């Protein structure tokens, strides 16, 4: 079974509108971390936002927020006031467990977001 | 700080040739990782290291070897390149993982695009 599922291969959003990118995960660990990375067409992987499994509040970083619903095992990324520069591939990732087994990330297949005028 | 750097940025090999990819980080991170990215598959972990002199296998280790002789460097070797190893290779690093954004987040290099003919 997929550990990270991103069901939206592609999304379109109008400039200045908000958009939600979906991510569901599967783990039996109690301690885990959830991440979103942005990959623009230039190819680099840019860290956006982090949510720890024990964090009670949803994470926010500027225009990015993570809608964390633990019982539903979902960690959706919300981008507010979309900008043309937000056009990129977005990856959801999960780190399971803590020390001993490395800090390995499992990635989803990504969502390609295009912001339109 | 340069963060995580990778050399080379691009490389074309013929089947059977060998090469080494170099990753360097200046953030004093204990953990380092090598991932590969293929179209439609997200990133997959090849090998990782939890400290100087130690390495471990990830999800797709076959055909690769690694070494971590210095804390700041992590080398990925291909002894006999195959067309199936055509991919974009990313190096990443992190602190010793524990709860919290700072400790948990992996930071990525710019990637190396490798083509094996």
PDB file of N, CA and C in Angstrom, chain A residues 35 37 47 50 103, chain B residues 29 93-95 100-107:
ATOM      1  N   UNK A  35       5.787  16.598   5.717  1.00  0.00           N
ATOM      2  CA  UNK A  35       6.473  17.699   5.060  1.00  0.00           C
ATOM      3  C   UNK A  35       5.824  17.980   3.708  1.00  0.00           C
ATOM      4  N   UNK A  37       7.227  19.843   0.121  1.00  0.00           N
ATOM      5  CA  UNK A  37       8.334  20.436  -0.629  1.00  0.00           C
ATOM      6  C   UNK A  37       7.792  20.948  -1.959  1.00  0.00           C
ATOM      7  N   UNK A  47      12.029  23.196   0.809  1.00  0.00           N
ATOM      8  CA  UNK A  47      11.201  22.872   1.972  1.00  0.00           C
ATOM      9  C   UNK A  47      10.197  23.994   2.210  1.00  0.00           C
ATOM     10  N   UNK A  50       6.319  21.983   7.798  1.00  0.00           N
ATOM     11  CA  UNK A  50       6.478  20.750   8.559  1.00  0.00           C
ATOM     12  C   UNK A  50       5.360  20.646   9.604  1.00  0.00           C
ATOM     13  N   UNK A 103      16.442   8.845   9.214  1.00  0.00           N
ATOM     14  CA  UNK A 103      15.360   9.824   9.157  1.00  0.00           C
ATOM     15  C   UNK A 103      14.759   9.774   7.758  1.00  0.00           C
TER      16      UNK A 103
ATOM     17  N   UNK B  29      25.304  18.859   9.770  1.00  0.00           N
ATOM     18  CA  UNK B  29      24.265  17.835   9.927  1.00  0.00           C
ATOM     19  C   UNK B  29      24.887  16.460  10.116  1.00  0.00           C
ATOM     20  N   UNK B  93      20.458  16.476   3.654  1.00  0.00           N
ATOM     21  CA  UNK B  93      21.063  16.316   4.973  1.00  0.00           C
ATOM     22  C   UNK B  93      20.103  16.811   6.043  1.00  0.00           C
ATOM     23  N   UNK B  94      20.318  16.327   7.264  1.00  0.00           N
ATOM     24  CA  UNK B  94      19.483  16.755   8.386  1.00  0.00           C
ATOM     25  C   UNK B  94      20.250  16.571   9.681  1.00  0.00           C
ATOM     26  N   UNK B  95      19.733  17.183  10.744  1.00  0.00           N
ATOM     27  CA  UNK B  95      20.256  16.933  12.079  1.00  0.00           C
ATOM     28  C   UNK B  95      19.834  15.541  12.522  1.00  0.00           C
ATOM     29  N   UNK B 100      10.207  18.006  16.219  1.00  0.00           N
ATOM     30  CA  UNK B 100      10.418  19.423  15.959  1.00  0.00           C
ATOM     31  C   UNK B 100      10.904  19.693  14.561  1.00  0.00           C
ATOM     32  N   UNK B 101      10.513  20.852  14.064  1.00  0.00           N
ATOM     33  CA  UNK B 101      10.798  21.234  12.690  1.00  0.00           C
ATOM     34  C   UNK B 101      12.284  21.268  12.405  1.00  0.00           C
ATOM     35  N   UNK B 102      13.060  21.863  13.277  1.00  0.00           N
ATOM     36  CA  UNK B 102      14.480  22.052  12.990  1.00  0.00           C
ATOM     37  C   UNK B 102      15.184  20.709  12.897  1.00  0.00           C
ATOM     38  N   UNK B 103      14.905  19.834  13.848  1.00  0.00           N
ATOM     39  CA  UNK B 103      15.609  18.548  13.893  1.00  0.00           C
ATOM     40  C   UNK B 103      15.141  17.608  12.794  1.00  0.00           C
ATOM     41  N   UNK B 104      13.930  17.762  12.360  1.00  0.00           N
ATOM     42  CA  UNK B 104      13.317  16.762  11.487  1.00  0.00           C
ATOM     43  C   UNK B 104      13.494  17.057  10.006  1.00  0.00           C
ATOM     44  N   UNK B 105      13.759  18.289   9.655  1.00  0.00           N
ATOM     45  CA  UNK B 105      13.692  18.681   8.243  1.00  0.00           C
ATOM     46  C   UNK B 105      14.950  18.310   7.491  1.00  0.00           C
ATOM     47  N   UNK B 106      14.752  17.738   6.301  1.00  0.00           N
ATOM     48  CA  UNK B 106      15.864  17.454   5.401  1.00  0.00           C
ATOM     49  C   UNK B 106      15.982  18.585   4.393  1.00  0.00           C
ATOM     50  N   UNK B 107      17.221  18.990   4.140  1.00  0.00           N
ATOM     51  CA  UNK B 107      17.493  20.050   3.180  1.00  0.00           C
ATOM     52  C   UNK B 107      18.227  19.442   1.990  1.00  0.00           C
TER      53      UNK B 107
END
